[in-house]
Short mmCIF file of C-alpha atoms in Angstrom, two decimals:
data_model
loop_
_atom_site.label_atom_id
_atom_site.label_comp_id
_atom_site.label_asym_id
_atom_site.label_seq_id
_atom_site.Cartn_x
_atom_site.Cartn_y
_atom_site.Cartn_z
CA MET A 1 170.45 130.93 145.40
CA ILE A 2 170.57 127.14 145.36
CA ASN A 3 168.16 125.33 147.66
CA ARG A 4 168.89 121.77 148.74
CA ILE A 5 165.63 119.78 148.64
CA LEU A 6 165.53 116.42 150.40
CA THR A 7 162.61 113.96 150.28
CA PRO A 8 162.22 110.20 150.70
CA ARG A 9 162.87 108.20 147.53
CA GLU A 10 159.29 106.97 147.45
CA LEU A 11 156.02 108.06 149.07
CA LEU A 12 152.92 105.84 149.04
CA VAL A 13 150.01 108.04 150.08
CA GLY A 14 146.36 107.12 150.57
CA GLY A 15 143.92 104.84 152.34
CA GLY A 16 145.10 101.22 152.28
CA ALA A 17 148.66 102.11 151.25
CA ARG A 18 150.00 100.09 154.20
CA HIS A 19 149.16 96.89 152.33
CA LYS A 20 151.92 97.72 149.82
CA LEU A 21 154.67 97.41 152.44
CA ALA A 22 155.98 93.95 151.47
CA GLY A 23 156.37 94.86 147.82
CA LEU A 24 158.07 98.11 148.73
CA LEU A 25 160.59 96.34 150.96
CA GLN A 26 161.33 93.79 148.26
CA SER A 27 161.96 96.59 145.76
CA LEU A 28 164.48 98.04 148.22
CA GLY A 29 166.29 94.72 148.55
CA VAL A 30 165.20 94.20 152.17
CA ARG A 31 164.68 90.56 153.11
CA ARG A 32 164.86 90.60 156.93
CA PRO A 33 163.01 93.74 158.09
CA LEU A 34 162.62 94.62 161.75
CA VAL A 35 159.29 96.29 162.55
CA VAL A 36 159.87 98.99 165.17
CA THR A 37 156.77 99.96 167.13
CA ASP A 38 155.27 100.50 170.58
CA PRO A 39 152.95 98.47 172.83
CA THR A 40 149.89 100.48 171.76
CA MET A 41 150.31 99.45 168.13
CA VAL A 42 150.46 95.85 169.32
CA LYS A 43 147.32 96.32 171.40
CA VAL A 44 145.22 97.85 168.62
CA GLY A 45 146.30 95.20 166.13
CA HIS A 46 148.30 97.28 163.65
CA ALA A 47 151.55 95.44 164.40
CA ALA A 48 149.98 91.99 163.94
CA GLU A 49 148.43 93.01 160.63
CA MET A 50 151.80 94.19 159.40
CA MET A 51 153.70 91.12 160.57
CA GLU A 52 151.16 88.80 158.93
CA GLY A 53 151.54 90.58 155.60
CA LEU A 54 155.32 90.45 155.72
CA THR A 55 155.38 86.76 156.69
CA ALA A 56 152.92 85.89 153.92
CA ALA A 57 155.27 87.58 151.44
CA GLY A 58 158.12 85.34 152.56
CA LEU A 59 160.09 88.01 154.41
CA GLY A 60 161.98 87.11 157.59
CA ALA A 61 160.44 89.88 159.66
CA GLY A 62 161.11 90.55 163.33
CA LEU A 63 159.23 92.71 165.80
CA PHE A 64 160.64 95.23 168.26
CA ALA A 65 157.71 96.62 170.28
CA GLU A 66 159.64 98.41 173.03
CA VAL A 67 159.51 101.99 171.72
CA VAL A 68 158.93 104.51 174.52
CA GLU A 69 157.31 107.91 174.33
CA ASP A 70 159.97 110.62 174.00
CA PRO A 71 162.68 108.11 172.99
CA THR A 72 165.97 108.06 174.84
CA ASP A 73 169.51 107.00 174.08
CA LEU A 74 168.79 103.88 176.16
CA SER A 75 165.74 102.87 174.10
CA VAL A 76 167.72 103.44 170.90
CA ALA A 77 170.51 101.23 172.25
CA ALA A 78 167.98 98.45 172.88
CA LEU A 79 166.82 98.63 169.26
CA VAL A 80 170.41 98.61 167.98
CA ALA A 81 171.05 95.44 169.97
CA ALA A 82 167.88 93.78 168.64
CA ALA A 83 168.65 94.66 165.02
CA THR A 84 172.19 93.35 165.35
CA ALA A 85 171.16 90.12 167.09
CA GLY A 86 168.50 89.38 164.49
CA GLY A 87 170.69 90.07 161.47
CA HIS A 88 168.15 92.51 160.07
CA ASP A 89 168.85 94.42 156.87
CA GLY A 90 166.12 97.06 157.09
CA LEU A 91 163.84 98.84 159.52
CA VAL A 92 160.10 99.55 159.37
CA ALA A 93 158.94 102.21 161.80
CA LEU A 94 155.25 101.88 162.65
CA GLY A 95 153.80 104.48 164.97
CA GLY A 96 154.10 108.14 165.85
CA GLY A 97 157.20 110.29 165.93
CA SER A 98 158.67 108.30 168.81
CA ALA A 99 158.78 105.06 166.79
CA ILE A 100 160.10 106.76 163.68
CA ASP A 101 162.75 108.78 165.53
CA THR A 102 163.87 105.68 167.44
CA ALA A 103 164.35 103.80 164.18
CA LYS A 104 166.14 106.74 162.55
CA ALA A 105 168.59 107.06 165.43
CA ALA A 106 169.22 103.32 165.58
CA GLY A 107 169.94 103.18 161.86
CA ILE A 108 172.52 105.95 162.24
CA VAL A 109 174.19 104.27 165.21
CA LEU A 110 174.29 100.97 163.32
CA ALA A 111 176.03 102.76 160.44
CA THR A 112 178.53 104.78 162.45
CA GLY A 113 179.04 102.91 165.72
CA GLU A 114 179.09 106.28 167.47
CA ALA A 115 177.24 107.47 170.56
CA LEU A 116 174.21 109.63 169.83
CA SER A 117 175.69 112.48 171.84
CA ALA A 118 178.44 112.71 169.21
CA LEU A 119 175.87 112.98 166.42
CA LYS A 120 173.71 115.88 167.62
CA VAL A 121 173.71 119.35 166.08
CA PRO A 122 175.71 121.34 165.19
CA ARG A 123 177.01 118.20 163.43
CA ILE A 124 175.08 117.38 160.25
CA VAL A 125 174.94 113.63 159.67
CA ASP A 126 174.94 112.97 155.92
CA LEU A 127 175.77 109.32 155.27
CA ALA A 128 174.21 106.08 154.06
CA THR A 129 172.26 103.89 156.48
CA MET A 130 170.23 100.69 156.19
CA PRO A 131 166.84 101.21 154.49
CA LEU A 132 164.14 102.67 156.72
CA VAL A 133 160.47 102.71 155.75
CA ALA A 134 158.39 105.00 157.96
CA ILE A 135 154.67 104.36 158.47
CA PRO A 136 153.09 107.05 160.66
CA THR A 137 149.99 106.26 162.71
CA THR A 138 149.52 109.86 163.83
CA ALA A 139 149.06 112.96 161.69
CA GLY A 140 151.51 115.41 163.12
CA THR A 141 155.20 114.84 163.60
CA GLY A 142 156.01 114.61 159.90
CA SER A 143 159.00 112.49 160.89
CA GLU A 144 158.28 110.12 158.01
CA VAL A 145 159.53 112.78 155.56
CA THR A 146 162.03 114.80 157.61
CA ARG A 147 165.81 114.65 158.00
CA ALA A 148 165.59 115.06 161.77
CA ALA A 149 165.18 112.97 164.90
CA VAL A 150 164.89 114.04 168.53
CA ILE A 151 166.29 111.73 171.20
CA THR A 152 166.69 112.40 174.93
CA ASP A 153 170.16 112.11 176.42
CA THR A 154 169.30 110.49 179.76
CA GLY A 155 172.57 111.51 181.35
CA ALA A 156 172.27 115.20 180.50
CA ASN A 157 168.43 115.27 180.59
CA GLU A 158 168.54 117.02 177.23
CA LYS A 159 166.64 116.50 174.00
CA MET A 160 169.24 116.04 171.26
CA LEU A 161 168.45 117.08 167.70
CA ILE A 162 169.96 114.71 165.14
CA LEU A 163 169.97 116.32 161.69
CA GLY A 164 171.05 115.20 158.25
CA SER A 165 170.20 112.99 155.29
CA ALA A 166 171.03 109.93 157.41
CA ALA A 167 167.81 110.64 159.34
CA LEU A 168 165.66 110.75 156.18
CA PRO A 169 163.65 107.55 155.59
CA VAL A 170 164.24 105.98 152.20
CA ALA A 171 160.47 105.60 151.81
CA ALA A 172 157.25 106.38 153.65
CA ILE A 173 153.76 104.93 153.61
CA VAL A 174 151.22 107.58 154.61
CA ASP A 175 147.88 105.82 155.20
CA TYR A 176 145.27 107.95 156.98
CA GLU A 177 143.26 104.85 157.90
CA LEU A 178 145.87 104.12 160.57
CA THR A 179 144.83 107.30 162.41
CA PHE A 180 141.25 106.16 163.04
CA THR A 181 142.42 104.65 166.36
CA CYS A 182 144.17 107.87 167.42
CA PRO A 183 142.48 109.34 170.56
CA PHE A 184 141.47 112.98 170.99
CA ARG A 185 144.51 114.14 172.96
CA VAL A 186 147.03 112.51 170.63
CA THR A 187 145.19 113.84 167.57
CA VAL A 188 145.27 117.37 168.99
CA ASP A 189 148.87 117.32 170.17
CA THR A 190 150.28 115.83 166.98
CA GLY A 191 148.04 118.04 164.83
CA ILE A 192 149.26 121.24 166.50
CA ASP A 193 152.81 119.95 166.16
CA ALA A 194 152.21 119.73 162.42
CA LEU A 195 150.68 123.20 162.38
CA THR A 196 153.80 124.60 164.07
CA HIS A 197 155.98 122.81 161.51
CA ALA A 198 154.10 124.53 158.71
CA LEU A 199 154.19 127.92 160.42
CA GLU A 200 157.88 127.71 161.30
CA ALA A 201 158.81 126.58 157.80
CA LEU A 202 156.90 129.51 156.30
CA VAL A 203 158.46 132.23 158.47
CA ASN A 204 161.90 130.58 158.66
CA ARG A 205 165.09 132.38 157.66
CA ASN A 206 165.86 129.31 155.53
CA ALA A 207 162.52 129.39 153.70
CA ASN A 208 162.39 129.00 149.92
CA PRO A 209 159.59 128.83 147.32
CA HIS A 210 159.41 125.02 147.60
CA SER A 211 159.02 125.04 151.38
CA ASP A 212 156.60 127.99 151.24
CA ALA A 213 154.20 126.13 148.94
CA LEU A 214 154.21 123.03 151.13
CA ALA A 215 153.89 125.06 154.34
CA LEU A 216 150.87 126.98 153.04
CA SER A 217 149.21 123.73 151.97
CA GLY A 218 149.87 122.23 155.40
CA LEU A 219 148.39 125.26 157.18
CA ALA A 220 145.27 125.24 155.01
CA LEU A 221 144.59 121.52 155.39
CA ILE A 222 145.30 121.32 159.12
CA GLY A 223 143.52 124.58 159.94
CA ALA A 224 140.34 123.49 158.18
CA HIS A 225 140.16 119.91 159.46
CA LEU A 226 142.04 119.37 162.75
CA GLU A 227 139.16 119.99 165.13
CA THR A 228 136.83 117.74 163.13
CA ALA A 229 139.42 114.96 163.09
CA ALA A 230 139.86 115.27 166.86
CA ARG A 231 136.15 115.25 167.68
CA GLU A 232 135.03 112.83 164.96
CA PRO A 233 137.79 110.21 164.87
CA GLN A 234 136.11 108.12 162.14
CA ASN A 235 135.65 111.09 159.79
CA ALA A 236 137.67 109.90 156.80
CA VAL A 237 137.65 113.25 155.00
CA ALA A 238 139.06 115.10 158.00
CA ARG A 239 141.57 112.37 158.85
CA GLU A 240 142.87 112.24 155.29
CA ALA A 241 143.17 116.03 155.07
CA VAL A 242 145.09 116.34 158.35
CA MET A 243 147.36 113.44 157.40
CA LEU A 244 148.17 115.08 154.07
CA GLY A 245 148.64 118.45 155.73
CA ALA A 246 151.02 116.97 158.28
CA MET A 247 153.06 115.35 155.53
CA HIS A 248 153.26 118.63 153.60
CA ALA A 249 154.28 120.44 156.79
CA GLY A 250 156.94 117.81 157.42
CA LEU A 251 158.32 118.14 153.89
CA ALA A 252 158.42 121.91 154.33
CA VAL A 253 160.16 121.97 157.71
CA SER A 254 162.61 119.25 156.67
CA ASN A 255 163.98 121.72 154.16
CA THR A 256 164.10 124.73 156.50
CA SER A 257 164.49 123.28 160.02
CA THR A 258 162.35 124.47 162.90
CA ALA A 259 162.59 127.80 164.72
CA LEU A 260 161.83 129.39 168.08
CA ILE A 261 158.66 127.44 168.94
CA HIS A 262 160.60 124.18 168.92
CA GLY A 263 163.63 125.80 170.52
CA LEU A 264 161.51 126.81 173.51
CA SER A 265 159.39 123.69 173.70
CA ARG A 266 162.02 120.92 173.60
CA PRO A 267 163.50 121.70 177.04
CA ILE A 268 160.00 121.91 178.55
CA GLY A 269 159.30 118.44 177.19
CA ALA A 270 162.65 117.06 178.32
CA PHE A 271 162.50 118.30 181.91
CA PHE A 272 158.77 117.95 182.59
CA HIS A 273 157.68 115.12 180.27
CA VAL A 274 155.17 117.24 178.40
CA PRO A 275 154.13 115.66 175.06
CA HIS A 276 156.04 117.37 172.28
CA GLY A 277 153.05 118.73 170.36
CA MET A 278 151.48 119.99 173.57
CA SER A 279 154.61 121.88 174.59
CA ASN A 280 154.68 123.46 171.11
CA ALA A 281 151.06 124.53 171.55
CA MET A 282 151.84 126.00 174.97
CA VAL A 283 154.26 128.52 173.44
CA LEU A 284 152.62 129.00 170.01
CA PRO A 285 150.69 132.23 170.80
CA LEU A 286 153.58 133.76 172.75
CA VAL A 287 156.26 133.07 170.13
CA SER A 288 153.94 134.37 167.42
CA GLN A 289 153.45 137.62 169.34
CA PHE A 290 157.21 137.91 169.80
CA SER A 291 157.97 137.29 166.12
CA ILE A 292 155.23 138.83 163.96
CA ALA A 293 156.74 142.30 163.67
CA ALA A 294 159.90 140.81 162.16
CA ALA A 295 158.04 139.08 159.29
CA PRO A 296 154.52 140.56 158.95
CA ALA A 297 154.08 139.49 155.32
CA LYS A 298 154.83 135.84 156.08
CA TYR A 299 152.59 135.77 159.16
CA ALA A 300 149.84 137.38 157.09
CA MET A 301 150.21 134.56 154.57
CA ALA A 302 149.77 132.09 157.43
CA ALA A 303 146.62 133.86 158.63
CA ARG A 304 145.11 133.74 155.16
CA ALA A 305 146.00 130.06 154.71
CA LEU A 306 144.32 129.28 158.03
CA GLY A 307 141.16 131.03 156.85
CA LEU A 308 141.43 133.82 159.40
CA ALA A 309 141.63 136.64 156.86
CA PRO A 310 140.56 137.18 153.25
CA ALA A 311 143.15 137.43 150.51
CA SER A 312 142.47 141.14 150.25
CA ALA A 313 143.32 141.88 153.91
CA PRO A 314 146.43 144.06 154.43
CA ASP A 315 149.40 142.24 155.93
CA ALA A 316 149.29 144.02 159.29
CA GLU A 317 145.57 143.40 159.69
CA ALA A 318 145.82 139.72 158.73
CA ALA A 319 148.88 139.01 160.88
CA ALA A 320 147.27 140.64 163.92
CA LEU A 321 144.56 137.96 163.87
CA LEU A 322 146.98 135.10 164.52
CA VAL A 323 147.75 135.46 168.22
CA PRO A 324 144.12 135.62 169.45
CA ALA A 325 143.24 132.81 167.03
CA PHE A 326 145.99 130.59 168.45
CA GLN A 327 144.88 131.39 172.01
CA ASP A 328 141.32 130.46 171.10
CA LEU A 329 142.46 127.26 169.37
CA ASN A 330 144.34 126.22 172.53
CA ARG A 331 141.23 126.86 174.62
CA ARG A 332 138.96 124.88 172.32
CA LEU A 333 141.39 121.97 172.10
CA GLU A 334 142.05 121.92 175.85
CA VAL A 335 145.76 122.71 175.71
CA PRO A 336 146.99 123.36 179.27
CA THR A 337 149.55 125.90 180.39
CA PRO A 338 152.67 124.52 182.08
CA ARG A 339 151.09 125.49 185.42
CA SER A 340 147.77 123.77 184.74
CA PHE A 341 149.66 120.74 183.38
CA GLY A 342 150.95 120.34 186.94
CA ILE A 343 154.53 121.51 186.64
CA ASP A 344 155.98 122.70 189.94
CA PRO A 345 156.52 126.48 189.64
CA ASP A 346 159.64 126.57 191.80
CA ARG A 347 161.37 123.83 189.83
CA TYR A 348 160.32 125.46 186.57
CA ARG A 349 161.74 128.83 187.58
CA ALA A 350 164.95 127.23 188.80
CA LEU A 351 165.43 125.50 185.43
CA ILE A 352 164.86 128.58 183.26
CA PRO A 353 168.61 129.28 182.90
CA GLU A 354 169.31 125.70 181.81
CA MET A 355 166.27 125.57 179.50
CA THR A 356 167.45 128.83 177.97
CA ARG A 357 170.92 127.40 177.44
CA GLN A 358 169.59 124.20 175.87
CA GLY A 359 167.09 126.06 173.70
CA ILE A 360 169.72 128.36 172.24
CA ALA A 361 172.25 125.51 171.88
CA SER A 362 169.75 123.57 169.75
CA GLY A 363 170.31 126.15 167.03
CA THR A 364 166.69 126.45 165.96
CA PRO A 365 165.93 129.85 167.57
CA ALA A 366 168.51 131.31 165.15
CA ASN A 367 166.14 130.37 162.29
CA ASN A 368 163.36 132.55 163.70
CA PRO A 369 162.44 135.85 162.02
CA ARG A 370 163.31 137.54 165.30
CA VAL A 371 166.24 135.89 167.05
CA PRO A 372 165.96 136.17 170.84
CA THR A 373 168.76 137.12 173.18
CA PRO A 374 169.33 134.83 176.18
CA GLU A 375 167.53 137.41 178.32
CA GLU A 376 164.54 137.39 175.97
CA MET A 377 164.49 133.57 175.95
CA ALA A 378 164.38 133.56 179.74
CA ARG A 379 161.56 136.10 179.70
CA LEU A 380 159.62 133.97 177.21
CA TYR A 381 159.95 130.95 179.53
CA THR A 382 158.67 133.04 182.43
CA LEU A 383 155.64 134.21 180.47
CA ALA A 384 154.93 130.75 179.05
CA PHE A 385 154.37 129.21 182.47
CA ASP A 386 150.92 130.81 182.77
CA GLY A 387 150.29 131.26 179.06
CA SER A 388 150.83 135.01 179.37
CA LEU A 389 151.61 137.51 176.62
CA ASP A 390 153.70 140.69 176.79
CA SER A 391 153.44 143.29 174.01
CA ASP A 392 156.55 145.02 175.39
CA LEU A 393 158.83 142.10 174.47
#
């Protein structure tokens, strides 16, 4: 079997790596970069630091600081217009997954001239785009190393998955020092997002030895250090470990795609504006319960990597520890259920058929060890509202 492995051309990893940006851009032939970020990065000073360094290096840098959380086709269009008007020849995405996905999508639109709705899966977008350097300021989405972007179609109220080498940054700078300003809730939500990337890559029907190794590393690093990073934001050891784990998880899932956790969670995020990592966490225990029997050896590997079971534990015994451990993790890290988040139960129930349709249409549930029927997807949505489990599923 031949496995297609995709990674950025260059990765600069470590504390202070952000200061190498100007030289990296010059090596890529970029002379007029556009820094793509959000108002928070401007407020905390990261954007100004970056712009000063680029200006000092003689680069004609511009700043687009209008990235929105859960980016939309409209916010991508605004970036496309800014890049065109400024004559920019490269993009630098500074921020979390929203900034990086916005820049990815804009680069693809600039290359193709097509509407984003024409680019979503099942189409795979493999083509050349202008250089994109991704600089994450959260440890979680892994978008800096993946070939995927998620953008909301405002007309259809649907999260579109854009997939292909066109969405892979040419380079990434992974500097854990940028996460010191990340607050508790963002650290938790992005960290659990990364954990689900590692888990879904490991159990995925598209898994391979390369993705397995990276997924296990991601699980071990995130499992051991996420809570410390969330509660001790200046803890450099924990921040660096979670950042590295998130990158490994991103590299793993980029080469497998996601599975049922993401298939269920994206519509919840789209319709009810739940942060992406939080919606993943909401369904993590339930999807694990649904899926374990279909891949007990892989789930046992996950349990061992997370430190829940010794290496000598039988697969069934180790795998059985995952669901209660994920429930306990959600309690400790204050992950709400959809109900406690404040979602209206009547509207939620009314949207289950459409969420089911969108979830299945995304394609990722088909990568799960156990592929749900539409009826099972609907049942999972019903259970997820209160964080319930059902061993009869």
